[in-house]
């Protein structure tokens, strides 16, 4: 049996991942703050599937509680799949956002997934197998449409995933970044945004089912609403072409200051 640890399992995308992974036969470790919801989900999954389900109540913005989740990732039975899903948005624009709330968001959307990936990876690398799913967002690639710190945290998830894939992919670890677009979950209401004002809302079951197709194909980056895989490949080729200039030791000619010839 494989074990999957899902953060933010109490609602939305994380709850659907938990249901799908239980149906695939994974034993589960469910992580979030809401005890009642996690216990209800655990009971539902135990009744529906022959799997064991642990519940780990943790506020991932709290260093001690985050460490308890890290400790579970480092202990037995080993966790084969980490789903770094817990996340939130932030009320207001960058200018108006409360700095304390901003710091908390950075802990949840950036700090926690980073430290949990670190905790999970040591054992995975030693075993030569394992997988990490990082939930980013399409706003990582379209910050103009969603200005503020949230998009930047999601860009971090994409970059972290790509860097990790390069580092630990050759050691047998699969890392997938999933970039959902607008998906019908509680995150909108929690962020003070009226869901009815957002066009093209994907249903959460459809989002997770598509993301798992990408997982089974071992895609590095899965963007469920994008119709053509070629669009992502062209984007990557453009990035590699740009990067080919990064090794130049001298500034490009277009940045050289023209000096007047000596008289
Ligand atoms: N829905 C979208 O349109 C969309 C689009 C792109 C990306 N995403 C990403 O998808 C992920 C899941 O969000 P969702 O849409 O499914 O929203 P959601 O229904 O609000 O779920 C968020 C989950 O994170 C947990 N969580 C929030 N704060 C936490 C904390 N301090 N400590 C531990 N757990 C915490 C929540 O559980 P508790 O409240 O019980 O702690 C909940 O289970 C997020 O990373 C989000 O950025 C969502």
PDB file of C-alpha atoms and ligand atoms in Angstrom:
ATOM      1  CA  UNK A   1       0.000   0.000   0.000  1.00  0.00           C
ATOM      2  CA  UNK A   2       1.153   3.536  -0.762  1.00  0.00           C
ATOM      3  CA  UNK A   3       0.616   6.439   1.623  1.00  0.00           C
ATOM      4  CA  UNK A   4      -0.365   9.946   0.507  1.00  0.00           C
ATOM      5  CA  UNK A   5      -0.338  13.050   2.714  1.00  0.00           C
ATOM      6  CA  UNK A   6      -2.719  15.774   1.526  1.00  0.00           C
ATOM      7  CA  UNK A   7      -2.594  19.271   3.020  1.00  0.00           C
ATOM      8  CA  UNK A   8      -5.785  21.315   2.937  1.00  0.00           C
ATOM      9  CA  UNK A   9      -7.808  18.100   2.772  1.00  0.00           C
ATOM     10  CA  UNK A  10     -10.851  19.515   4.585  1.00  0.00           C
ATOM     11  CA  UNK A  11     -12.422  21.215   1.545  1.00  0.00           C
ATOM     12  CA  UNK A  12     -12.181  22.012  -2.161  1.00  0.00           C
ATOM     13  CA  UNK A  13      -9.338  20.616  -4.236  1.00  0.00           C
ATOM     14  CA  UNK A  14      -7.679  18.802  -1.299  1.00  0.00           C
ATOM     15  CA  UNK A  15     -10.879  16.966  -0.336  1.00  0.00           C
ATOM     16  CA  UNK A  16     -11.340  15.752  -3.923  1.00  0.00           C
ATOM     17  CA  UNK A  17      -7.687  14.625  -4.149  1.00  0.00           C
ATOM     18  CA  UNK A  18      -8.231  12.685  -0.916  1.00  0.00           C
ATOM     19  CA  UNK A  19     -11.325  10.942  -2.325  1.00  0.00           C
ATOM     20  CA  UNK A  20      -9.603  10.093  -5.618  1.00  0.00           C
ATOM     21  CA  UNK A  21      -6.423   8.833  -3.943  1.00  0.00           C
ATOM     22  CA  UNK A  22      -8.431   6.664  -1.514  1.00  0.00           C
ATOM     23  CA  UNK A  23     -10.265   5.198  -4.517  1.00  0.00           C
ATOM     24  CA  UNK A  24      -6.846   4.397  -6.020  1.00  0.00           C
ATOM     25  CA  UNK A  25      -5.944   2.481  -2.854  1.00  0.00           C
ATOM     26  CA  UNK A  26      -3.694   5.005  -1.112  1.00  0.00           C
ATOM     27  CA  UNK A  27      -3.663   5.082   2.674  1.00  0.00           C
ATOM     28  CA  UNK A  28      -4.068   8.715   3.631  1.00  0.00           C
ATOM     29  CA  UNK A  29      -2.847  11.341   6.042  1.00  0.00           C
ATOM     30  CA  UNK A  30      -5.312  14.233   5.978  1.00  0.00           C
ATOM     31  CA  UNK A  31      -4.016  17.634   7.137  1.00  0.00           C
ATOM     32  CA  UNK A  32      -5.934  20.879   7.835  1.00  0.00           C
ATOM     33  CA  UNK A  33      -7.260  22.913  10.785  1.00  0.00           C
ATOM     34  CA  UNK A  34     -10.938  21.887  10.802  1.00  0.00           C
ATOM     35  CA  UNK A  35     -11.160  18.789  13.042  1.00  0.00           C
ATOM     36  CA  UNK A  36     -14.838  18.109  12.404  1.00  0.00           C
ATOM     37  CA  UNK A  37     -14.509  18.203   8.633  1.00  0.00           C
ATOM     38  CA  UNK A  38     -11.358  16.072   8.560  1.00  0.00           C
ATOM     39  CA  UNK A  39     -12.903  13.449  10.852  1.00  0.00           C
ATOM     40  CA  UNK A  40     -16.050  13.347   8.692  1.00  0.00           C
ATOM     41  CA  UNK A  41     -13.961  12.916   5.532  1.00  0.00           C
ATOM     42  CA  UNK A  42     -11.809  10.239   7.194  1.00  0.00           C
ATOM     43  CA  UNK A  43     -14.951   8.295   8.222  1.00  0.00           C
ATOM     44  CA  UNK A  44     -16.373   8.611   4.688  1.00  0.00           C
ATOM     45  CA  UNK A  45     -13.144   7.312   3.105  1.00  0.00           C
ATOM     46  CA  UNK A  46     -12.743   4.414   5.555  1.00  0.00           C
ATOM     47  CA  UNK A  47     -16.330   3.359   4.872  1.00  0.00           C
ATOM     48  CA  UNK A  48     -15.972   3.600   1.087  1.00  0.00           C
ATOM     49  CA  UNK A  49     -12.515   2.047   0.584  1.00  0.00           C
ATOM     50  CA  UNK A  50     -10.260  -0.533   2.263  1.00  0.00           C
ATOM     51  CA  UNK A  51      -7.710   2.109   3.275  1.00  0.00           C
ATOM     52  CA  UNK A  52      -6.404   3.499   6.549  1.00  0.00           C
ATOM     53  CA  UNK A  53      -6.807   7.219   7.162  1.00  0.00           C
ATOM     54  CA  UNK A  54      -4.869   9.313   9.682  1.00  0.00           C
ATOM     55  CA  UNK A  55      -6.068  12.790  10.633  1.00  0.00           C
ATOM     56  CA  UNK A  56      -3.475  15.412  11.498  1.00  0.00           C
ATOM     57  CA  UNK A  57      -4.896  18.691  12.726  1.00  0.00           C
ATOM     58  CA  UNK A  58      -2.435  21.491  12.013  1.00  0.00           C
ATOM     59  CA  UNK A  59      -2.373  25.181  11.285  1.00  0.00           C
ATOM     60  CA  UNK A  60       0.444  25.275   8.751  1.00  0.00           C
ATOM     61  CA  UNK A  61       1.228  28.921   9.566  1.00  0.00           C
ATOM     62  CA  UNK A  62       2.261  27.835  13.071  1.00  0.00           C
ATOM     63  CA  UNK A  63       5.896  26.676  13.186  1.00  0.00           C
ATOM     64  CA  UNK A  64       5.324  23.988  15.838  1.00  0.00           C
ATOM     65  CA  UNK A  65       2.252  22.532  14.150  1.00  0.00           C
ATOM     66  CA  UNK A  66       4.004  22.621  10.762  1.00  0.00           C
ATOM     67  CA  UNK A  67       6.894  20.703  12.313  1.00  0.00           C
ATOM     68  CA  UNK A  68       4.456  17.995  13.491  1.00  0.00           C
ATOM     69  CA  UNK A  69       3.451  17.456   9.866  1.00  0.00           C
ATOM     70  CA  UNK A  70       7.123  17.465   8.864  1.00  0.00           C
ATOM     71  CA  UNK A  71       7.785  14.844  11.557  1.00  0.00           C
ATOM     72  CA  UNK A  72       5.019  12.629  10.122  1.00  0.00           C
ATOM     73  CA  UNK A  73       6.613  12.949   6.668  1.00  0.00           C
ATOM     74  CA  UNK A  74       9.922  11.779   8.086  1.00  0.00           C
ATOM     75  CA  UNK A  75       8.431   8.828  10.002  1.00  0.00           C
ATOM     76  CA  UNK A  76       6.884   5.428   9.189  1.00  0.00           C
ATOM     77  CA  UNK A  77       4.910   4.183   7.437  1.00  0.00           C
ATOM     78  CA  UNK A  78       6.686   6.191   4.737  1.00  0.00           C
ATOM     79  CA  UNK A  79       4.757   8.766   2.746  1.00  0.00           C
ATOM     80  CA  UNK A  80       5.052   8.032  -0.989  1.00  0.00           C
ATOM     81  CA  UNK A  81       3.045  11.014  -2.233  1.00  0.00           C
ATOM     82  CA  UNK A  82       2.870  14.539  -0.806  1.00  0.00           C
ATOM     83  CA  UNK A  83       0.094  16.771  -2.113  1.00  0.00           C
ATOM     84  CA  UNK A  84       1.082  20.336  -1.216  1.00  0.00           C
ATOM     85  CA  UNK A  85      -2.391  21.799  -1.657  1.00  0.00           C
ATOM     86  CA  UNK A  86      -3.301  23.943   1.370  1.00  0.00           C
ATOM     87  CA  UNK A  87      -3.403  27.586   0.396  1.00  0.00           C
ATOM     88  CA  UNK A  88      -5.396  30.766   0.581  1.00  0.00           C
ATOM     89  CA  UNK A  89      -5.927  34.094  -1.128  1.00  0.00           C
ATOM     90  CA  UNK A  90      -5.733  37.524   0.422  1.00  0.00           C
ATOM     91  CA  UNK A  91      -8.314  40.249   0.765  1.00  0.00           C
ATOM     92  CA  UNK A  92      -7.495  43.515  -0.956  1.00  0.00           C
ATOM     93  CA  UNK A  93      -4.789  44.648  -3.355  1.00  0.00           C
ATOM     94  CA  UNK A  94      -1.054  44.693  -2.564  1.00  0.00           C
ATOM     95  CA  UNK A  95      -1.381  48.340  -1.522  1.00  0.00           C
ATOM     96  CA  UNK A  96      -4.298  47.759   0.824  1.00  0.00           C
ATOM     97  CA  UNK A  97      -3.481  44.282   2.176  1.00  0.00           C
ATOM     98  CA  UNK A  98      -2.825  43.955   5.900  1.00  0.00           C
ATOM     99  CA  UNK A  99       0.933  43.230   6.316  1.00  0.00           C
ATOM    100  CA  UNK A 100       0.224  40.734   9.127  1.00  0.00           C
ATOM    101  CA  UNK A 101      -2.183  38.821   6.877  1.00  0.00           C
ATOM    102  CA  UNK A 102       0.404  39.015   4.085  1.00  0.00           C
ATOM    103  CA  UNK A 103       3.054  37.426   6.284  1.00  0.00           C
ATOM    104  CA  UNK A 104       0.632  34.660   7.249  1.00  0.00           C
ATOM    105  CA  UNK A 105      -0.152  34.038   3.584  1.00  0.00           C
ATOM    106  CA  UNK A 106       3.547  33.713   2.796  1.00  0.00           C
ATOM    107  CA  UNK A 107       3.880  31.142   5.596  1.00  0.00           C
ATOM    108  CA  UNK A 108       0.931  29.115   4.283  1.00  0.00           C
ATOM    109  CA  UNK A 109       1.448  29.389   0.499  1.00  0.00           C
ATOM    110  CA  UNK A 110       5.266  29.424   0.386  1.00  0.00           C
ATOM    111  CA  UNK A 111       6.894  28.438   3.693  1.00  0.00           C
ATOM    112  CA  UNK A 112       4.781  25.385   4.509  1.00  0.00           C
ATOM    113  CA  UNK A 113       4.963  23.643   1.111  1.00  0.00           C
ATOM    114  CA  UNK A 114       8.710  24.281   0.954  1.00  0.00           C
ATOM    115  CA  UNK A 115       9.430  22.775   4.386  1.00  0.00           C
ATOM    116  CA  UNK A 116       7.021  19.874   3.832  1.00  0.00           C
ATOM    117  CA  UNK A 117       8.661  19.046   0.491  1.00  0.00           C
ATOM    118  CA  UNK A 118      12.022  19.125   2.254  1.00  0.00           C
ATOM    119  CA  UNK A 119      10.758  16.812   5.014  1.00  0.00           C
ATOM    120  CA  UNK A 120       9.236  14.376   2.498  1.00  0.00           C
ATOM    121  CA  UNK A 121      12.150  14.308   0.089  1.00  0.00           C
ATOM    122  CA  UNK A 122      14.849  12.949   2.353  1.00  0.00           C
ATOM    123  CA  UNK A 123      13.070   9.600   2.765  1.00  0.00           C
ATOM    124  CA  UNK A 124      11.889   9.525  -0.842  1.00  0.00           C
ATOM    125  CA  UNK A 125      15.420  10.014  -2.161  1.00  0.00           C
ATOM    126  CA  UNK A 126      16.736   7.317   0.191  1.00  0.00           C
ATOM    127  CA  UNK A 127      14.044   4.925  -1.087  1.00  0.00           C
ATOM    128  CA  UNK A 128      14.605   6.052  -4.705  1.00  0.00           C
ATOM    129  CA  UNK A 129      10.881   6.597  -5.255  1.00  0.00           C
ATOM    130  CA  UNK A 130       8.103   9.039  -4.410  1.00  0.00           C
ATOM    131  CA  UNK A 131       6.089  11.934  -5.796  1.00  0.00           C
ATOM    132  CA  UNK A 132       5.195  15.490  -4.863  1.00  0.00           C
ATOM    133  CA  UNK A 133       2.231  17.381  -6.295  1.00  0.00           C
ATOM    134  CA  UNK A 134       2.451  21.143  -5.811  1.00  0.00           C
ATOM    135  CA  UNK A 135      -0.732  23.118  -6.373  1.00  0.00           C
ATOM    136  CA  UNK A 136       0.162  26.415  -8.042  1.00  0.00           C
ATOM    137  CA  UNK A 137      -2.149  28.487 -10.200  1.00  0.00           C
ATOM    138  CA  UNK A 138      -2.380  29.903 -13.717  1.00  0.00           C
ATOM    139  CA  UNK A 139      -2.003  33.344 -12.116  1.00  0.00           C
ATOM    140  CA  UNK A 140       1.700  32.439 -11.835  1.00  0.00           C
ATOM    141  CA  UNK A 141       1.764  33.053 -15.607  1.00  0.00           C
ATOM    142  CA  UNK A 142      -0.749  35.918 -15.694  1.00  0.00           C
ATOM    143  CA  UNK A 143      -0.018  38.152 -12.684  1.00  0.00           C
ATOM    144  CA  UNK A 144      -1.489  41.171 -14.483  1.00  0.00           C
ATOM    145  CA  UNK A 145      -4.907  39.553 -14.181  1.00  0.00           C
ATOM    146  CA  UNK A 146      -4.522  38.901 -10.470  1.00  0.00           C
ATOM    147  CA  UNK A 147      -2.141  41.482  -9.065  1.00  0.00           C
ATOM    148  CA  UNK A 148      -0.894  41.184  -5.515  1.00  0.00           C
ATOM    149  CA  UNK A 149       1.067  38.798  -3.397  1.00  0.00           C
ATOM    150  CA  UNK A 150      -1.123  35.720  -4.085  1.00  0.00           C
ATOM    151  CA  UNK A 151       0.045  35.395  -7.720  1.00  0.00           C
ATOM    152  CA  UNK A 152       3.656  35.731  -6.590  1.00  0.00           C
ATOM    153  CA  UNK A 153       3.233  32.867  -4.088  1.00  0.00           C
ATOM    154  CA  UNK A 154       1.835  30.699  -6.876  1.00  0.00           C
ATOM    155  CA  UNK A 155       4.736  31.614  -9.212  1.00  0.00           C
ATOM    156  CA  UNK A 156       7.000  30.388  -6.410  1.00  0.00           C
ATOM    157  CA  UNK A 157       5.212  27.015  -6.442  1.00  0.00           C
ATOM    158  CA  UNK A 158       5.845  26.674 -10.183  1.00  0.00           C
ATOM    159  CA  UNK A 159       9.525  27.618  -9.915  1.00  0.00           C
ATOM    160  CA  UNK A 160      10.021  25.396  -6.857  1.00  0.00           C
ATOM    161  CA  UNK A 161       8.466  22.464  -8.702  1.00  0.00           C
ATOM    162  CA  UNK A 162      10.605  22.945 -11.809  1.00  0.00           C
ATOM    163  CA  UNK A 163      13.785  23.274  -9.762  1.00  0.00           C
ATOM    164  CA  UNK A 164      12.927  20.223  -7.654  1.00  0.00           C
ATOM    165  CA  UNK A 165      12.107  18.169 -10.745  1.00  0.00           C
ATOM    166  CA  UNK A 166      15.539  18.991 -12.182  1.00  0.00           C
ATOM    167  CA  UNK A 167      17.251  18.124  -8.897  1.00  0.00           C
ATOM    168  CA  UNK A 168      15.453  14.997  -7.716  1.00  0.00           C
ATOM    169  CA  UNK A 169      13.855  13.723 -10.933  1.00  0.00           C
ATOM    170  CA  UNK A 170      17.051  11.817 -11.801  1.00  0.00           C
ATOM    171  CA  UNK A 171      16.855  10.222  -8.308  1.00  0.00           C
ATOM    172  CA  UNK A 172      13.480   8.639  -9.048  1.00  0.00           C
ATOM    173  CA  UNK A 173      11.218  11.344  -7.571  1.00  0.00           C
ATOM    174  CA  UNK A 174       8.375  12.718  -9.698  1.00  0.00           C
ATOM    175  CA  UNK A 175       7.388  16.351  -9.104  1.00  0.00           C
ATOM    176  CA  UNK A 176       4.241  17.761 -10.688  1.00  0.00           C
ATOM    177  CA  UNK A 177       3.099  21.388 -10.630  1.00  0.00           C
ATOM    178  CA  UNK A 178      -0.661  21.694 -11.112  1.00  0.00           C
ATOM    179  CA  UNK A 179      -1.861  25.112 -12.251  1.00  0.00           C
ATOM    180  CA  UNK A 180      -5.631  25.392 -11.838  1.00  0.00           C
ATOM    181  CA  UNK A 181      -7.520  28.358 -13.220  1.00  0.00           C
ATOM    182  CA  UNK A 182     -10.711  29.534 -11.495  1.00  0.00           C
ATOM    183  CA  UNK A 183     -12.200  26.494  -9.748  1.00  0.00           C
ATOM    184  CA  UNK A 184     -15.425  26.343  -7.719  1.00  0.00           C
ATOM    185  CA  UNK A 185     -14.231  26.068  -4.097  1.00  0.00           C
ATOM    186  CA  UNK A 186     -14.501  28.022  -0.868  1.00  0.00           C
ATOM    187  CA  UNK A 187     -11.283  29.942  -1.546  1.00  0.00           C
ATOM    188  CA  UNK A 188     -13.228  32.695  -3.289  1.00  0.00           C
ATOM    189  CA  UNK A 189     -15.587  33.362  -0.413  1.00  0.00           C
ATOM    190  CA  UNK A 190     -12.712  33.075   2.069  1.00  0.00           C
ATOM    191  CA  UNK A 191     -10.856  35.743   0.042  1.00  0.00           C
ATOM    192  CA  UNK A 192     -13.878  38.063  -0.077  1.00  0.00           C
ATOM    193  CA  UNK A 193     -14.495  37.567  -3.814  1.00  0.00           C
ATOM    194  CA  UNK A 194     -17.983  36.939  -5.224  1.00  0.00           C
ATOM    195  CA  UNK A 195     -17.689  33.677  -7.198  1.00  0.00           C
ATOM    196  CA  UNK A 196     -20.542  34.788  -9.495  1.00  0.00           C
ATOM    197  CA  UNK A 197     -18.354  37.599 -10.858  1.00  0.00           C
ATOM    198  CA  UNK A 198     -15.735  35.142 -12.172  1.00  0.00           C
ATOM    199  CA  UNK A 199     -16.333  33.735 -15.675  1.00  0.00           C
ATOM    200  CA  UNK A 200     -15.251  30.224 -16.707  1.00  0.00           C
ATOM    201  CA  UNK A 201     -15.383  28.560 -13.293  1.00  0.00           C
ATOM    202  CA  UNK A 202     -14.247  24.904 -13.469  1.00  0.00           C
ATOM    203  CA  UNK A 203     -15.919  22.316 -11.232  1.00  0.00           C
ATOM    204  CA  UNK A 204     -13.511  20.977  -8.619  1.00  0.00           C
ATOM    205  CA  UNK A 205     -14.058  17.282  -9.514  1.00  0.00           C
ATOM    206  CA  UNK A 206     -13.194  18.026 -13.159  1.00  0.00           C
ATOM    207  CA  UNK A 207     -10.072  19.919 -12.106  1.00  0.00           C
ATOM    208  CA  UNK A 208      -8.698  17.114  -9.936  1.00  0.00           C
ATOM    209  CA  UNK A 209      -9.590  14.356 -12.418  1.00  0.00           C
ATOM    210  CA  UNK A 210      -7.722  16.249 -15.163  1.00  0.00           C
ATOM    211  CA  UNK A 211      -4.759  16.913 -12.874  1.00  0.00           C
ATOM    212  CA  UNK A 212      -4.565  13.175 -12.117  1.00  0.00           C
ATOM    213  CA  UNK A 213      -4.490  12.409 -15.862  1.00  0.00           C
ATOM    214  CA  UNK A 214      -1.434  14.695 -15.989  1.00  0.00           C
ATOM    215  CA  UNK A 215      -0.017  12.879 -12.942  1.00  0.00           C
ATOM    216  CA  UNK A 216      -0.431   9.480 -14.600  1.00  0.00           C
ATOM    217  CA  UNK A 217       1.321  10.866 -17.709  1.00  0.00           C
ATOM    218  CA  UNK A 218       4.130  12.138 -15.478  1.00  0.00           C
ATOM    219  CA  UNK A 219       3.716  15.698 -16.776  1.00  0.00           C
ATOM    220  CA  UNK A 220       6.007  18.245 -15.113  1.00  0.00           C
ATOM    221  CA  UNK A 221       3.370  20.960 -15.366  1.00  0.00           C
ATOM    222  CA  UNK A 222      -0.359  20.343 -15.748  1.00  0.00           C
ATOM    223  CA  UNK A 223      -2.703  23.195 -16.690  1.00  0.00           C
ATOM    224  CA  UNK A 224      -6.157  21.575 -16.993  1.00  0.00           C
ATOM    225  CA  UNK A 225      -7.998  24.329 -18.947  1.00  0.00           C
ATOM    226  CA  UNK A 226      -5.327  24.781 -21.680  1.00  0.00           C
ATOM    227  CA  UNK A 227      -6.529  22.876 -24.796  1.00  0.00           C
ATOM    228  CA  UNK A 228      -3.225  22.408 -26.662  1.00  0.00           C
ATOM    229  CA  UNK A 229      -0.143  20.849 -25.046  1.00  0.00           C
ATOM    230  CA  UNK A 230       1.804  22.595 -27.841  1.00  0.00           C
ATOM    231  CA  UNK A 231       1.027  25.997 -26.262  1.00  0.00           C
ATOM    232  CA  UNK A 232       2.911  25.046 -23.081  1.00  0.00           C
ATOM    233  CA  UNK A 233       5.739  23.460 -25.070  1.00  0.00           C
ATOM    234  CA  UNK A 234       6.141  26.671 -27.142  1.00  0.00           C
ATOM    235  CA  UNK A 235       6.244  28.686 -23.900  1.00  0.00           C
ATOM    236  CA  UNK A 236       8.984  26.417 -22.564  1.00  0.00           C
ATOM    237  CA  UNK A 237      10.977  26.635 -25.808  1.00  0.00           C
ATOM    238  CA  UNK A 238      10.797  30.452 -25.627  1.00  0.00           C
ATOM    239  CA  UNK A 239      12.068  30.276 -22.029  1.00  0.00           C
ATOM    240  CA  UNK A 240      14.984  28.019 -23.018  1.00  0.00           C
ATOM    241  CA  UNK A 241      15.841  30.328 -25.952  1.00  0.00           C
ATOM    242  CA  UNK A 242      15.895  33.311 -23.586  1.00  0.00           C
ATOM    243  CA  UNK A 243      18.023  31.375 -21.098  1.00  0.00           C
ATOM    244  CA  UNK A 244      20.636  30.621 -23.760  1.00  0.00           C
ATOM    245  CA  UNK A 245      21.866  34.211 -23.300  1.00  0.00           C
ATOM    246  CA  UNK A 246      22.237  33.976 -19.525  1.00  0.00           C
ATOM    247  CA  UNK A 247      25.808  32.648 -19.739  1.00  0.00           C
ATOM    248  CA  UNK A 248      27.233  35.726 -21.502  1.00  0.00           C
ATOM    249  CA  UNK A 249      29.916  37.318 -19.343  1.00  0.00           C
ATOM    250  CA  UNK A 250      29.489  40.764 -20.872  1.00  0.00           C
ATOM    251  CA  UNK A 251      26.346  42.893 -21.071  1.00  0.00           C
ATOM    252  CA  UNK A 252      24.519  42.771 -24.365  1.00  0.00           C
ATOM    253  CA  UNK A 253      25.510  45.436 -26.898  1.00  0.00           C
ATOM    254  CA  UNK A 254      22.132  47.126 -26.393  1.00  0.00           C
ATOM    255  CA  UNK A 255      23.100  47.944 -22.795  1.00  0.00           C
ATOM    256  CA  UNK A 256      26.550  49.363 -23.541  1.00  0.00           C
ATOM    257  CA  UNK A 257      26.958  53.090 -22.978  1.00  0.00           C
ATOM    258  CA  UNK A 258      28.047  54.816 -26.148  1.00  0.00           C
ATOM    259  CA  UNK A 259      31.161  56.897 -25.495  1.00  0.00           C
ATOM    260  CA  UNK A 260      31.985  59.773 -27.813  1.00  0.00           C
ATOM    261  CA  UNK A 261      35.220  59.203 -29.782  1.00  0.00           C
ATOM    262  CA  UNK A 262      38.188  61.174 -28.375  1.00  0.00           C
ATOM    263  CA  UNK A 263      38.896  64.389 -30.365  1.00  0.00           C
TER     264      UNK A 263
HETATM  265  N1  LIG B   1     -10.113  27.443  -6.333  1.00  0.00           N
HETATM  266  C1  LIG B   1      -9.394  28.067  -7.239  1.00  0.00           C
HETATM  267  O1  LIG B   1      -9.911  28.805  -8.114  1.00  0.00           O
HETATM  268  C2  LIG B   1      -7.903  27.870  -7.281  1.00  0.00           C
HETATM  269  C3  LIG B   1      -7.208  28.273  -8.427  1.00  0.00           C
HETATM  270  C4  LIG B   1      -5.826  28.110  -8.460  1.00  0.00           C
HETATM  271  C5  LIG B   1      -5.173  27.549  -7.382  1.00  0.00           C
HETATM  272  N2  LIG B   1      -5.884  27.177  -6.253  1.00  0.00           N
HETATM  273  C6  LIG B   1      -5.125  26.613  -5.140  1.00  0.00           C
HETATM  274  O2  LIG B   1      -5.715  25.398  -4.741  1.00  0.00           O
HETATM  275  C7  LIG B   1      -5.366  25.120  -3.393  1.00  0.00           C
HETATM  276  C8  LIG B   1      -6.589  24.613  -2.644  1.00  0.00           C
HETATM  277  O3  LIG B   1      -7.538  25.648  -2.549  1.00  0.00           O
HETATM  278  P1  LIG B   1      -9.095  25.442  -2.778  1.00  0.00           P
HETATM  279  O4  LIG B   1      -9.466  26.196  -3.989  1.00  0.00           O
HETATM  280  O5  LIG B   1      -9.441  24.016  -2.697  1.00  0.00           O
HETATM  281  O6  LIG B   1      -9.661  26.288  -1.536  1.00  0.00           O
HETATM  282  P2  LIG B   1     -10.387  25.882  -0.179  1.00  0.00           P
HETATM  283  O7  LIG B   1     -11.600  25.073  -0.446  1.00  0.00           O
HETATM  284  O8  LIG B   1     -10.519  27.157   0.564  1.00  0.00           O
HETATM  285  O9  LIG B   1      -9.328  24.910   0.530  1.00  0.00           O
HETATM  286  C9  LIG B   1      -8.202  25.390   1.185  1.00  0.00           C
HETATM  287  C10 LIG B   1      -7.700  24.289   2.104  1.00  0.00           C
HETATM  288  O10 LIG B   1      -6.527  24.776   2.780  1.00  0.00           O
HETATM  289  C11 LIG B   1      -6.701  24.593   4.177  1.00  0.00           C
HETATM  290  N3  LIG B   1      -6.044  25.650   4.920  1.00  0.00           N
HETATM  291  C12 LIG B   1      -6.257  26.988   4.820  1.00  0.00           C
HETATM  292  N4  LIG B   1      -5.514  27.649   5.720  1.00  0.00           N
HETATM  293  C13 LIG B   1      -4.799  26.700   6.401  1.00  0.00           C
HETATM  294  C14 LIG B   1      -3.859  26.729   7.452  1.00  0.00           C
HETATM  295  N5  LIG B   1      -3.488  27.893   8.015  1.00  0.00           N
HETATM  296  N6  LIG B   1      -3.330  25.577   7.897  1.00  0.00           N
HETATM  297  C15 LIG B   1      -3.713  24.387   7.351  1.00  0.00           C
HETATM  298  N7  LIG B   1      -4.593  24.290   6.348  1.00  0.00           N
HETATM  299  C16 LIG B   1      -5.137  25.431   5.879  1.00  0.00           C
HETATM  300  C17 LIG B   1      -8.210  24.630   4.412  1.00  0.00           C
HETATM  301  O11 LIG B   1      -8.564  23.881   5.565  1.00  0.00           O
HETATM  302  P3  LIG B   1      -8.903  24.446   7.026  1.00  0.00           P
HETATM  303  O12 LIG B   1      -9.669  25.703   6.868  1.00  0.00           O
HETATM  304  O13 LIG B   1      -9.658  23.305   7.646  1.00  0.00           O
HETATM  305  O14 LIG B   1      -7.571  24.623   7.682  1.00  0.00           O
HETATM  306  C18 LIG B   1      -8.708  23.922   3.169  1.00  0.00           C
HETATM  307  O15 LIG B   1      -8.700  22.537   3.372  1.00  0.00           O
HETATM  308  C19 LIG B   1      -4.755  26.416  -2.829  1.00  0.00           C
HETATM  309  O16 LIG B   1      -3.348  26.289  -2.771  1.00  0.00           O
HETATM  310  C20 LIG B   1      -5.143  27.449  -3.864  1.00  0.00           C
HETATM  311  O17 LIG B   1      -4.215  28.516  -3.930  1.00  0.00           O
HETATM  312  C21 LIG B   1      -7.225  27.318  -6.189  1.00  0.00           C
END
